[in-house]
Coordinates of C-alpha atoms in Angstrom, one line a residue:
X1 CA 0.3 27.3 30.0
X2 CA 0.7 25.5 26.8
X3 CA 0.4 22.6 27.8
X4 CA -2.9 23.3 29.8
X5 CA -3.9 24.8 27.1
X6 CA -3.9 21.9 24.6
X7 CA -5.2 18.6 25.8
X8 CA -4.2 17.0 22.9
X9 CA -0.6 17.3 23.6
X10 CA 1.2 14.9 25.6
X11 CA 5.2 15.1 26.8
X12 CA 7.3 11.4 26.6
X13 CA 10.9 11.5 28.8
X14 CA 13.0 9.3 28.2
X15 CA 15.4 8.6 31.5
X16 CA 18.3 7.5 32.7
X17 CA 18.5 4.1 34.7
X18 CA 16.1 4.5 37.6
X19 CA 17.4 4.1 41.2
X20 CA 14.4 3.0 43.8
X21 CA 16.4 3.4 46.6
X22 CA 17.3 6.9 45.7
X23 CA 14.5 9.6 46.4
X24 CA 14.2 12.4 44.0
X25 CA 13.6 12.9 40.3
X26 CA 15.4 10.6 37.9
X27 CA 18.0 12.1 35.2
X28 CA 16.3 13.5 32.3
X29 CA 18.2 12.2 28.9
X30 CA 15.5 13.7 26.0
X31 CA 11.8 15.1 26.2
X32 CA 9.5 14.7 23.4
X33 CA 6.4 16.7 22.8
X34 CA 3.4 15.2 20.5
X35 CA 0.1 16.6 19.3
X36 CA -2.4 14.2 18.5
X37 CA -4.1 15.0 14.9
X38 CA -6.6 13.6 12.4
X39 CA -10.1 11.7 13.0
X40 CA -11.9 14.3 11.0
X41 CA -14.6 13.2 9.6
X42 CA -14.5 13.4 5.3
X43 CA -17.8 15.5 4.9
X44 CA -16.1 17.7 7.3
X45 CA -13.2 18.1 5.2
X46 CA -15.1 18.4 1.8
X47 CA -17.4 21.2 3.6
X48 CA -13.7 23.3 4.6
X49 CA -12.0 22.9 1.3
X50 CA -15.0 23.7 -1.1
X51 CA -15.3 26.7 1.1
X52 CA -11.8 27.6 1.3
X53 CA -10.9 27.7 4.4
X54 CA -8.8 25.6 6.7
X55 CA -9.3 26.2 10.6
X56 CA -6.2 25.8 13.0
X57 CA -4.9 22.8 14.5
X58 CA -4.7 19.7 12.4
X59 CA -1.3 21.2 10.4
X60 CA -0.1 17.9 9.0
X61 CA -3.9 16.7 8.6
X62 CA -5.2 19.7 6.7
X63 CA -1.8 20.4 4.6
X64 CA -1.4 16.9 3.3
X65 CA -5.5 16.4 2.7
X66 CA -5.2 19.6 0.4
X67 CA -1.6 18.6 -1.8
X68 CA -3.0 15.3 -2.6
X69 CA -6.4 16.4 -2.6
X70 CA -7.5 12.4 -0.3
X71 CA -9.8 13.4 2.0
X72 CA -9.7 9.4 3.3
X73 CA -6.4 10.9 5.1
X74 CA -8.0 13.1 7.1
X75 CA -9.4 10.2 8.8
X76 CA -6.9 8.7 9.9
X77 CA -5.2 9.5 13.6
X78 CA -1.5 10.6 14.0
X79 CA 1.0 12.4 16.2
X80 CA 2.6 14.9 15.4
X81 CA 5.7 15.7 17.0
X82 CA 6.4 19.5 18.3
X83 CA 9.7 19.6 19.9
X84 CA 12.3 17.0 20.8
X85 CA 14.5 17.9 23.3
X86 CA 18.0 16.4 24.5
X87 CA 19.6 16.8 27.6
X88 CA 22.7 19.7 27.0
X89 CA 25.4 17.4 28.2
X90 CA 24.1 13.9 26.2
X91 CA 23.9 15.8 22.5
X92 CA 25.1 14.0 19.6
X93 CA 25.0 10.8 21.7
X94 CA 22.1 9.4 20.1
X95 CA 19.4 9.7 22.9
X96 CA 16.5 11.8 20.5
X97 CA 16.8 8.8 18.2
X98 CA 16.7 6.3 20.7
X99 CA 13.6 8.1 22.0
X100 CA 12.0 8.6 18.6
X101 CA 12.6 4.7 18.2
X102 CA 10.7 4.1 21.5
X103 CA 7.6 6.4 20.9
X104 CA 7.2 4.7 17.6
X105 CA 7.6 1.0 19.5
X106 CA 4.8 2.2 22.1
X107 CA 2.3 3.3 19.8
X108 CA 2.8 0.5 17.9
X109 CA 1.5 -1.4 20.9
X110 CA 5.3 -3.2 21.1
X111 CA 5.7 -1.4 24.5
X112 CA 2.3 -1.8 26.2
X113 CA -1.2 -3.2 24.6
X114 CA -3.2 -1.0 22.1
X115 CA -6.0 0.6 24.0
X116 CA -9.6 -0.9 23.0
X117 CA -11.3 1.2 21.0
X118 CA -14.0 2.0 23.0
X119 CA -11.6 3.0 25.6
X120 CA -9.8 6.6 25.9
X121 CA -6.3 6.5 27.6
X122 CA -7.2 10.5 28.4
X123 CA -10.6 10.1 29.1
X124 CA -12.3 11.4 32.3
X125 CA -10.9 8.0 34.3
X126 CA -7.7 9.3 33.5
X127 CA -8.5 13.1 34.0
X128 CA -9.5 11.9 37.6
X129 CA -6.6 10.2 38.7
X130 CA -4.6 13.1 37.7
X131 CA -6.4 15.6 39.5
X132 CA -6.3 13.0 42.7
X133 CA -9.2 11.3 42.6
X134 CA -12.1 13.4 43.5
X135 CA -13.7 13.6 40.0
X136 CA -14.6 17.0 40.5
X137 CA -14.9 19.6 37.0
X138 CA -14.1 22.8 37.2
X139 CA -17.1 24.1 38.3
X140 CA -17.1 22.2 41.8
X141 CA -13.8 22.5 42.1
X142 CA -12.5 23.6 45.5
X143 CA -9.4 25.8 45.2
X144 CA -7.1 24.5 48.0
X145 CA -4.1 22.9 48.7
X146 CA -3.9 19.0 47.6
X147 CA -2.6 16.3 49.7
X148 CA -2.8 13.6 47.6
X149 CA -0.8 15.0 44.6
X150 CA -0.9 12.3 41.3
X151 CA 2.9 11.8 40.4
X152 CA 4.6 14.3 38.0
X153 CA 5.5 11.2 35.7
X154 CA 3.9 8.3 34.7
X155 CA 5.1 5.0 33.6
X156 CA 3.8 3.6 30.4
X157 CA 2.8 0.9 31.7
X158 CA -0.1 2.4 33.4
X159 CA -1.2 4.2 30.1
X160 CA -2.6 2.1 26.9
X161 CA -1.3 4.3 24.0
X162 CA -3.9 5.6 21.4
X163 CA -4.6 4.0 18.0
X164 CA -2.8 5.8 15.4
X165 CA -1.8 4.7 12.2
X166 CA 1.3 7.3 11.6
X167 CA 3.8 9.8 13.2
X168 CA 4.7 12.9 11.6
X169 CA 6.7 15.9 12.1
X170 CA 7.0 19.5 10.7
X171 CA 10.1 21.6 11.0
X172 CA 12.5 24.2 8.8
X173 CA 14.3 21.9 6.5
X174 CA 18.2 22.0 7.1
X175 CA 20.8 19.7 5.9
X176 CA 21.6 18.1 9.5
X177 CA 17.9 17.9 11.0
X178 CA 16.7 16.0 7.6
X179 CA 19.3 13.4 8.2
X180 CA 18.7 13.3 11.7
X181 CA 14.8 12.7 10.6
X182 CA 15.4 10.5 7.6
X183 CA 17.6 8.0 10.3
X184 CA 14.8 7.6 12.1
X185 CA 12.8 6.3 9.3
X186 CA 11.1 9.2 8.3
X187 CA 9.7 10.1 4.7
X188 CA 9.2 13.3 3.4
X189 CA 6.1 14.4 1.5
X190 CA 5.4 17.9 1.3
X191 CA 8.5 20.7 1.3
X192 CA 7.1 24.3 0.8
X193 CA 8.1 25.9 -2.2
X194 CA 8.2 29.6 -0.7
X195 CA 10.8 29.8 1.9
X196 CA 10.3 31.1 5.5
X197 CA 10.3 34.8 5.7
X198 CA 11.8 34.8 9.0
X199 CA 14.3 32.3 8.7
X200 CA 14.5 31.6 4.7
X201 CA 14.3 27.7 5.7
X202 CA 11.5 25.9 3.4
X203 CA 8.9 23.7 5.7
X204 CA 9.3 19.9 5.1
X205 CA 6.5 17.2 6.3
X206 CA 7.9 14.0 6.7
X207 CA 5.7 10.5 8.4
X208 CA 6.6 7.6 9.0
X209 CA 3.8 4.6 8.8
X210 CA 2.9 2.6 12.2
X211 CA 1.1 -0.5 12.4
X212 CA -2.2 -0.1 12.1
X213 CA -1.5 2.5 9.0
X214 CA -4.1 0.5 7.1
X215 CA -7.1 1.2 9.4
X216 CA -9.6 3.8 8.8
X217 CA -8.3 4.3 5.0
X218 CA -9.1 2.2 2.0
X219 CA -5.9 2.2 0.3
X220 CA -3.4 0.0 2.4
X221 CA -0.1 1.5 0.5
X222 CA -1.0 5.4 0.8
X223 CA 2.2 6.3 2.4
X224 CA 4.5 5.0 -0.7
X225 CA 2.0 6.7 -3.2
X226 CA 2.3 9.3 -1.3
X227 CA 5.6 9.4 -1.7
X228 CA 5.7 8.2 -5.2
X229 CA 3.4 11.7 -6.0
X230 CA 6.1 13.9 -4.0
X231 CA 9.5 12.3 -5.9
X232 CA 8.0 13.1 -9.3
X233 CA 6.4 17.0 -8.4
X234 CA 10.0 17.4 -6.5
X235 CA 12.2 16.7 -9.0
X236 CA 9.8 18.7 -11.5
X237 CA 10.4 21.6 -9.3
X238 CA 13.7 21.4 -8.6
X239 CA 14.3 24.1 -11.6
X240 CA 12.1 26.9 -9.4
X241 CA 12.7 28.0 -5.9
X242 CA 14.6 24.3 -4.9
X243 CA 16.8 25.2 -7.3
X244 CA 18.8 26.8 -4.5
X245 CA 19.2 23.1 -2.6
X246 CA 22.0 22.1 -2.1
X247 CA 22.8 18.8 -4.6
X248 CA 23.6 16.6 -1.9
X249 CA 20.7 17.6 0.2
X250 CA 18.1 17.4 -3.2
X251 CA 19.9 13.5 -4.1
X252 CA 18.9 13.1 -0.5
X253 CA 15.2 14.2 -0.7
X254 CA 14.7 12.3 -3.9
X255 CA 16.2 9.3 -3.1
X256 CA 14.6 8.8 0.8
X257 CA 11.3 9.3 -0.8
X258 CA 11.9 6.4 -3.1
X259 CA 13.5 3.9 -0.9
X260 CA 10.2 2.6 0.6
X261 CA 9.2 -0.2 -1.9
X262 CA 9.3 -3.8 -0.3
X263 CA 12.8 -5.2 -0.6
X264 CA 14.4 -1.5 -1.6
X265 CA 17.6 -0.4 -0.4
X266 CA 20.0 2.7 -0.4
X267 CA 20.3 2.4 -4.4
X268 CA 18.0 4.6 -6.3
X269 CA 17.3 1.4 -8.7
X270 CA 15.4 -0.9 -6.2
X271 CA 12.3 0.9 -5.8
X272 CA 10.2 -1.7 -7.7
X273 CA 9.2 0.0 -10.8
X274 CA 9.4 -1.1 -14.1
X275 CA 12.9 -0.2 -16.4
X276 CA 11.7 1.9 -19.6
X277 CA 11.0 0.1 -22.4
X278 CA 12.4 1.0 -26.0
X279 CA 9.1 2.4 -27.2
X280 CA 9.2 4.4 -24.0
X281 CA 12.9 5.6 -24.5
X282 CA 12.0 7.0 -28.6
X283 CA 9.3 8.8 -26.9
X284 CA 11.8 10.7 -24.7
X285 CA 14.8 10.5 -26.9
X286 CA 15.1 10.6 -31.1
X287 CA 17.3 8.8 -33.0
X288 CA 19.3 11.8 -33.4
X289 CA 19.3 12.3 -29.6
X290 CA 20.9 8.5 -28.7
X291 CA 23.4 9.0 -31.2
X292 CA 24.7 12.2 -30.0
X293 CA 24.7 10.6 -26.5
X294 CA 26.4 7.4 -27.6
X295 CA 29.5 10.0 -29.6
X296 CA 29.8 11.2 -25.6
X297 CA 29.4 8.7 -24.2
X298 CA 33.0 7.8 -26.6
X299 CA 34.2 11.3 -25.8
X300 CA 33.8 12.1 -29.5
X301 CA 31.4 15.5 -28.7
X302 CA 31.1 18.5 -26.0
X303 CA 28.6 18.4 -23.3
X304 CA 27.1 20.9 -24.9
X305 CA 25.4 18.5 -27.8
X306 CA 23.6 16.7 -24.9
X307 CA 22.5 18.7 -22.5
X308 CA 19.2 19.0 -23.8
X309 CA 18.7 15.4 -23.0
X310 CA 19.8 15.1 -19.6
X311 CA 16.7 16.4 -17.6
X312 CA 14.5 13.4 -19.3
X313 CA 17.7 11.3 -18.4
X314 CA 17.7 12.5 -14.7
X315 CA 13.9 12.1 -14.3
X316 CA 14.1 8.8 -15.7
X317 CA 17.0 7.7 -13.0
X318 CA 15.7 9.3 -10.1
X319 CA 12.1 7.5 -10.4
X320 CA 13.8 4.2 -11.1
X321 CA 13.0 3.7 -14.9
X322 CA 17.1 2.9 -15.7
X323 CA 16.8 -0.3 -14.3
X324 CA 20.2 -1.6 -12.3
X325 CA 22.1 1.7 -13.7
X326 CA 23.9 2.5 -10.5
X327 CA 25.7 5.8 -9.9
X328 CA 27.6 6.8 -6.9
X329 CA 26.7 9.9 -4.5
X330 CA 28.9 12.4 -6.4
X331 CA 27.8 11.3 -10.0
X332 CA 23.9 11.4 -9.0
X333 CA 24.5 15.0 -7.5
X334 CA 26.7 16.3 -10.6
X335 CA 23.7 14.4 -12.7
X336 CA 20.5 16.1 -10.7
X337 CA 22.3 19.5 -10.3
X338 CA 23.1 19.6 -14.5
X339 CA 19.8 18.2 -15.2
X340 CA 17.2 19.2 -13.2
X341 CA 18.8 22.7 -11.4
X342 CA 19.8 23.5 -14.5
X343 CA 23.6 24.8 -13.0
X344 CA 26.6 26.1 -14.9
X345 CA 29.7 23.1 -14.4
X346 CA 31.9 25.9 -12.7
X347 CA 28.7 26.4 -9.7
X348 CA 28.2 22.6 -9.3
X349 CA 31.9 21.9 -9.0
X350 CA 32.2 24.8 -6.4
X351 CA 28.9 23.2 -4.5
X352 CA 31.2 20.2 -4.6
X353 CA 34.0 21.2 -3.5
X354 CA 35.6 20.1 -6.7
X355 CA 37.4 20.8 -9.8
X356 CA 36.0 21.4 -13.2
X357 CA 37.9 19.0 -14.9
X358 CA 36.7 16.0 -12.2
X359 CA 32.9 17.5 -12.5
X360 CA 33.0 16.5 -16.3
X361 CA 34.8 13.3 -15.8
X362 CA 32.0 12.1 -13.5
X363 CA 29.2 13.7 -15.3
X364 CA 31.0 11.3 -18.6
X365 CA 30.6 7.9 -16.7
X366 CA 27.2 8.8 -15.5
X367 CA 26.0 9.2 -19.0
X368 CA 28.1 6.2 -20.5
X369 CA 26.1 3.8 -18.1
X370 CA 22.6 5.4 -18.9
X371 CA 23.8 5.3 -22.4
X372 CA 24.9 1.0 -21.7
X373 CA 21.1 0.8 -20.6
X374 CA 19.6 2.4 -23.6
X375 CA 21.8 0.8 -26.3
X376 CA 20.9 -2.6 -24.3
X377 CA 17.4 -1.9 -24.3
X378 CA 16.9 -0.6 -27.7
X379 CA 18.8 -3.8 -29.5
X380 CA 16.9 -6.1 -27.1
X381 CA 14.1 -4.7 -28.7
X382 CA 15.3 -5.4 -31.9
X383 CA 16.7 -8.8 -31.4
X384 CA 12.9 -9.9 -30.6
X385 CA 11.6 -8.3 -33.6
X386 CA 13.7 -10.9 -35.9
X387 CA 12.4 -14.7 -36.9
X388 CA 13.9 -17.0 -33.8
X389 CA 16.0 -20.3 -35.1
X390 CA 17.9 -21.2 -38.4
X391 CA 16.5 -21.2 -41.5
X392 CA 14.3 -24.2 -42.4
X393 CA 16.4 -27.2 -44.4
X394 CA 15.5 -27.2 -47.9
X395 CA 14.0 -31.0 -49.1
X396 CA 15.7 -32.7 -51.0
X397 CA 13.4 -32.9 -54.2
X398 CA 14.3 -28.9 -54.3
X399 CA 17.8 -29.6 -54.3
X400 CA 17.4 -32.1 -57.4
X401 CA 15.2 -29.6 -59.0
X402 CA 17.6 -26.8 -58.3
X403 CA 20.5 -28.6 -60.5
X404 CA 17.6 -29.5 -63.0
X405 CA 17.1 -26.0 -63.8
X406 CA 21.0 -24.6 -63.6
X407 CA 21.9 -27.4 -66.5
X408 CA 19.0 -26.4 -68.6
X409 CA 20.4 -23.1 -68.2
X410 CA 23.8 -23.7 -69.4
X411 CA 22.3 -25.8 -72.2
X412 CA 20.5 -22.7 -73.2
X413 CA 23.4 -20.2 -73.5
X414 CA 25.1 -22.9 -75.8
X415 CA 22.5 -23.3 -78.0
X416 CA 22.3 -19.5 -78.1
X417 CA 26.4 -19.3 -79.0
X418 CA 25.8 -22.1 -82.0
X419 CA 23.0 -19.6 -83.2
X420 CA 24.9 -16.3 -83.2
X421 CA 28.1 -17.6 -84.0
X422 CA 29.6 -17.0 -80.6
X423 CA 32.8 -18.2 -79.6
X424 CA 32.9 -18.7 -76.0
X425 CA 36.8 -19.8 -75.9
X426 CA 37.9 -16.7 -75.6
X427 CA 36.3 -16.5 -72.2
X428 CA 37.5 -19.8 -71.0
X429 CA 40.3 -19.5 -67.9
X430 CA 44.0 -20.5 -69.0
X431 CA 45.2 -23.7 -67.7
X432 CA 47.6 -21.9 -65.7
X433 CA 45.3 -19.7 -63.9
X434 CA 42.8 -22.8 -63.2
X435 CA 46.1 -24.7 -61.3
X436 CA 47.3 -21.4 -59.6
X437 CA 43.2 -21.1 -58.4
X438 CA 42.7 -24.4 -57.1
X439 CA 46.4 -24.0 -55.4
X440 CA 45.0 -21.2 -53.9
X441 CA 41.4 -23.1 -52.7
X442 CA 43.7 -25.8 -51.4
X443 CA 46.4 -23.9 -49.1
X444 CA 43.8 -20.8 -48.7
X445 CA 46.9 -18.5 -50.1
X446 CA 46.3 -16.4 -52.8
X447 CA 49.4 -16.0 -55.7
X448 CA 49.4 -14.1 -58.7
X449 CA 51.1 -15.7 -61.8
X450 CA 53.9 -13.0 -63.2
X451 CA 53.9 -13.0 -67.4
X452 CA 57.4 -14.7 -67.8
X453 CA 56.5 -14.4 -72.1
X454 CA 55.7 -10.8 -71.9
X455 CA 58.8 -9.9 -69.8
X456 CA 61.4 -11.5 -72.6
X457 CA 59.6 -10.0 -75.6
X458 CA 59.7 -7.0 -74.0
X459 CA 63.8 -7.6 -73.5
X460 CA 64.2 -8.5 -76.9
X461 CA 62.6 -5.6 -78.2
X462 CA 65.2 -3.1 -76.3
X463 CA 67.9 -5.1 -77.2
X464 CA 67.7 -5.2 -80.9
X465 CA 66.5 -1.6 -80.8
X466 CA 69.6 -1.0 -79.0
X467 CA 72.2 -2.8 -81.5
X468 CA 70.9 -1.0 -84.6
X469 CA 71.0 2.5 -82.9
X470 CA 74.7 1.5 -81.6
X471 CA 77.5 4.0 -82.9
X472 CA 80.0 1.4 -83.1
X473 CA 78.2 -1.0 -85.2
X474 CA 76.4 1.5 -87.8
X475 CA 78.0 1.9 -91.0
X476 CA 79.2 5.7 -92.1
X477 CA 78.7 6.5 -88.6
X478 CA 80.7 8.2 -86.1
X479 CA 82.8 5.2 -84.8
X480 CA 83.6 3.7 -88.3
X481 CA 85.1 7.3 -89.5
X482 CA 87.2 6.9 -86.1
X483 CA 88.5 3.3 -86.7
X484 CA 89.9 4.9 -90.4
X485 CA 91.7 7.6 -89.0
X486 CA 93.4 5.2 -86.8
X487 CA 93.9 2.7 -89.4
X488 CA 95.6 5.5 -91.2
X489 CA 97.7 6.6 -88.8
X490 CA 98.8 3.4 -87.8
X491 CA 100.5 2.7 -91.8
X492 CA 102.0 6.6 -92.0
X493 CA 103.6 5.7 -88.8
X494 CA 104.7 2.2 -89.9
X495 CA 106.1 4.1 -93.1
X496 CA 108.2 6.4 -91.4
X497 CA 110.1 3.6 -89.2
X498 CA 111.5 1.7 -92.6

């Protein structure tokens, strides 16, 4: 019934290896269900939005015309895809992308030749062939068995695809089915910010361009300022309700929606833009801000001191403004979830499935490289701000003039000395000093000259202050009354013996 119901929806099977001999049905390996969308016309559009209402049908047509508020996009034709099914016993073999891969190849006109565009591959021609043949409309319709029933399935071949210039899918964002839609080459550009009430999940929009993307709209790069438009909103409401993302999953929604400049790659950093300039790096940080990040980037400070800085740091890294800074999966997680989610170390390291101690170790060498880049920058900036080359040589009628003027100097302070009565001797350097300085300009050694004079005066002095103060040698002292007594006793005793 739904399918009768909706003639702009159209089923693509994807089969196993067909066997003519064999009657029957082939294998089924993955179904995939499309609604055709777009080709509203922009007064149309303009007429439904000033009014405020948005009629059904159209969901990725109307939802993206009213976020970016381009009503060229609503011109444009696109599929959407409703369901993609895989056979039960074939999941997780790859079949849904291989059939994703081949829808985009056939309307891409890599499968079969674009339809003209006067021609309609589900036009009344087509209606009649799969009714039998007869042409008839409902209203001369004879109800009665068919003999000549069309075939349930229809090779491509036989059908001219429609012009469309992208493919798009809706769905409840999940971890798994985004990377099963990103590896398909899909880009997300609109994620809901209230969640499902049914199942909590947020709705996510992702497209992917197909070749004729440029026809019917002016701008021929809408899909990467699209997704330009949703990286910066994204990561400006990652404080709010997708503050509840996991980090891996929100480094995955920022990065895929940056990765589609010419020549980009996994890295965050090739996405073409321009690296911040030093004017532009004062305006986000002050003076005082760069040299708290430089003392951690040293592991000098907390984490505390800086986290003020890191959501201007984040923002700057994830839109591609740090130039070649490259961080690894973990470090830009710990980096966004700090920054931008605004989560405690202890809740990031548990998303993580790590330990504190780690969490702040990475978190460190993320900020040292940001910190290389800025200190780069900012002296680069600098360096260009000096005078380039050596200083000019100075002529040599300066030079000459130069001495002129230090001789007449020194004339001068003479004649001044001769006038005052100065006597300039007693500033002239000893002889001894002058040898031990030009000893010292010759062997590049410096040597002090000890005071060999000053050192024996100074020994003489203690000595002779030493003999007249000796008790031996002073007369009427101590040791002369000493040497009597003796003297005395020696003749007494001499006396007694004859």
């Amino acid at each position: 019934m739904l399918m009768s119901d909706a003639p702009l929806h159209r089923l693509f099977v994807l089969l196993a290896p067909v066997d003519s001999t064999v009657r029957g049905l082939p294998e089924i390996l993955a179904v995939v269900q499309v609604a055709l969308e777009g080709g509203i016309a922009k007064s149309t559009v303009k007429a439904q939005l000033a009014s405020g209402k948005r009629p059904s049908g159209d969901l990725i047509t109307w939802t993206l015309t009213q976020q970016y508020q381009d009503y060229d996009f609503a011109a444009t034709s696109g599929a959407r895809v409703v369901r993609i099914a895989t056979h039960p016993e074939y999941q997780g073999m790859g079949y849904g992308t291989r059939a994703l891969a081949l829808l985009a190849d056939y309307f891409n006109g890599q499968i079969v030749p674009l339809a003209e565009e006067d021609e309609d591959p589900s036009g009344p021609s087509a209606a009649a062939a799969d009714a039998g043949g007869d042409g008839d409309s409902l209203a001369t319709e004879t109800i009665a068995p068919r003999r000549n029933l069309p075939p349930l399935l229809r090779p491509l071949r036989d059908r001219p695809p429609e012009r469309l210039q992208w493919l798009g899918v809706s769905y409840g964002m999940t971890q798994p089915l985004y990377r099963f839609w990103c590896h398909s080459g899909y880009t997300p550009l609109y994620i809901r910010l209230t969640p499902n009430e049914t199942t909590g999940e947020h709705s996510c929009i992702m497209l992917k361009a197909l070749a004729g993307a440029a026809d019917g709209i002016a701008n021929d790069t809408w899909l990467q300022d699209f997704a330009t438009d949703f990286r910066r909103r994204f990561l400006n409401l990652l404080g709010y309700e997708f503050r509840q993302f996991h980090p891996q999953l929100a480094v995955a929604v920022a990065q895929n929606a940056s990765d589609l400049a010419p020549g980009a790659t996994s890295t965050v950093v090739a996405r073409g833009t321009e690296p911040c300039t030093a004017a532009e790096i004062r305006t986000y940080c002050s003076p005082y801000d760069l040299r708290r990040i430089e003392s951690y980037a040293r592991s000098l400070v907390d984490y505390h001191v800086i986290l003020d800085t890191i959501p201007a740091l984040t923002r700057l890294y994830f839109q591609g403004r740090l130039g070649h800074v490259q961080l690894s999966g973990v470090q830009s997680a710990i980096l966004l979830a700090v920054g931008l989610q605004c989560k405690p170390v202890s809740q990031v390291s548990s998303e993580l499935n790590i330990q504190d101690n780690q969490t702040l170790a990475l978190f460190n060498k993320a900020v040292r490289k940001i910190n290389t880049f800025l200190t780069e920058t900012i002296e680069r900036d600098i360096a260009l701000g000096l005078p380039q080359g050596r200083a000019p040589d100075l002529p040599a009628e300066s030079l000459g003039a130069l001495d002129e003027e230090l001789e007449d100097g020194a004339s001068a302070m003479d004649q001044d000395a001769q006038i005052y009565g100065l006597s300039l001797s007693k500033f002239a350097v000893p002889d001894a000093s002058v040898e031990a300085a030009a000893g010292a300009r010759n062997s590049g050694v410096v040597s002090v000259r000890r005071k060999k004079e000053k050192d024996l005066v100074k020994k003489a002095k203690k000595a002779s202050k030493g003999a007249a103060g000796s008790p031996s040698t002073t007369p009427g002292g101590k040791g002369d009354r000493k040497r009597k007594r003796q003297d005395s006793f020696k003749k007494k005793r001499s006396g007694r013996k004859n």
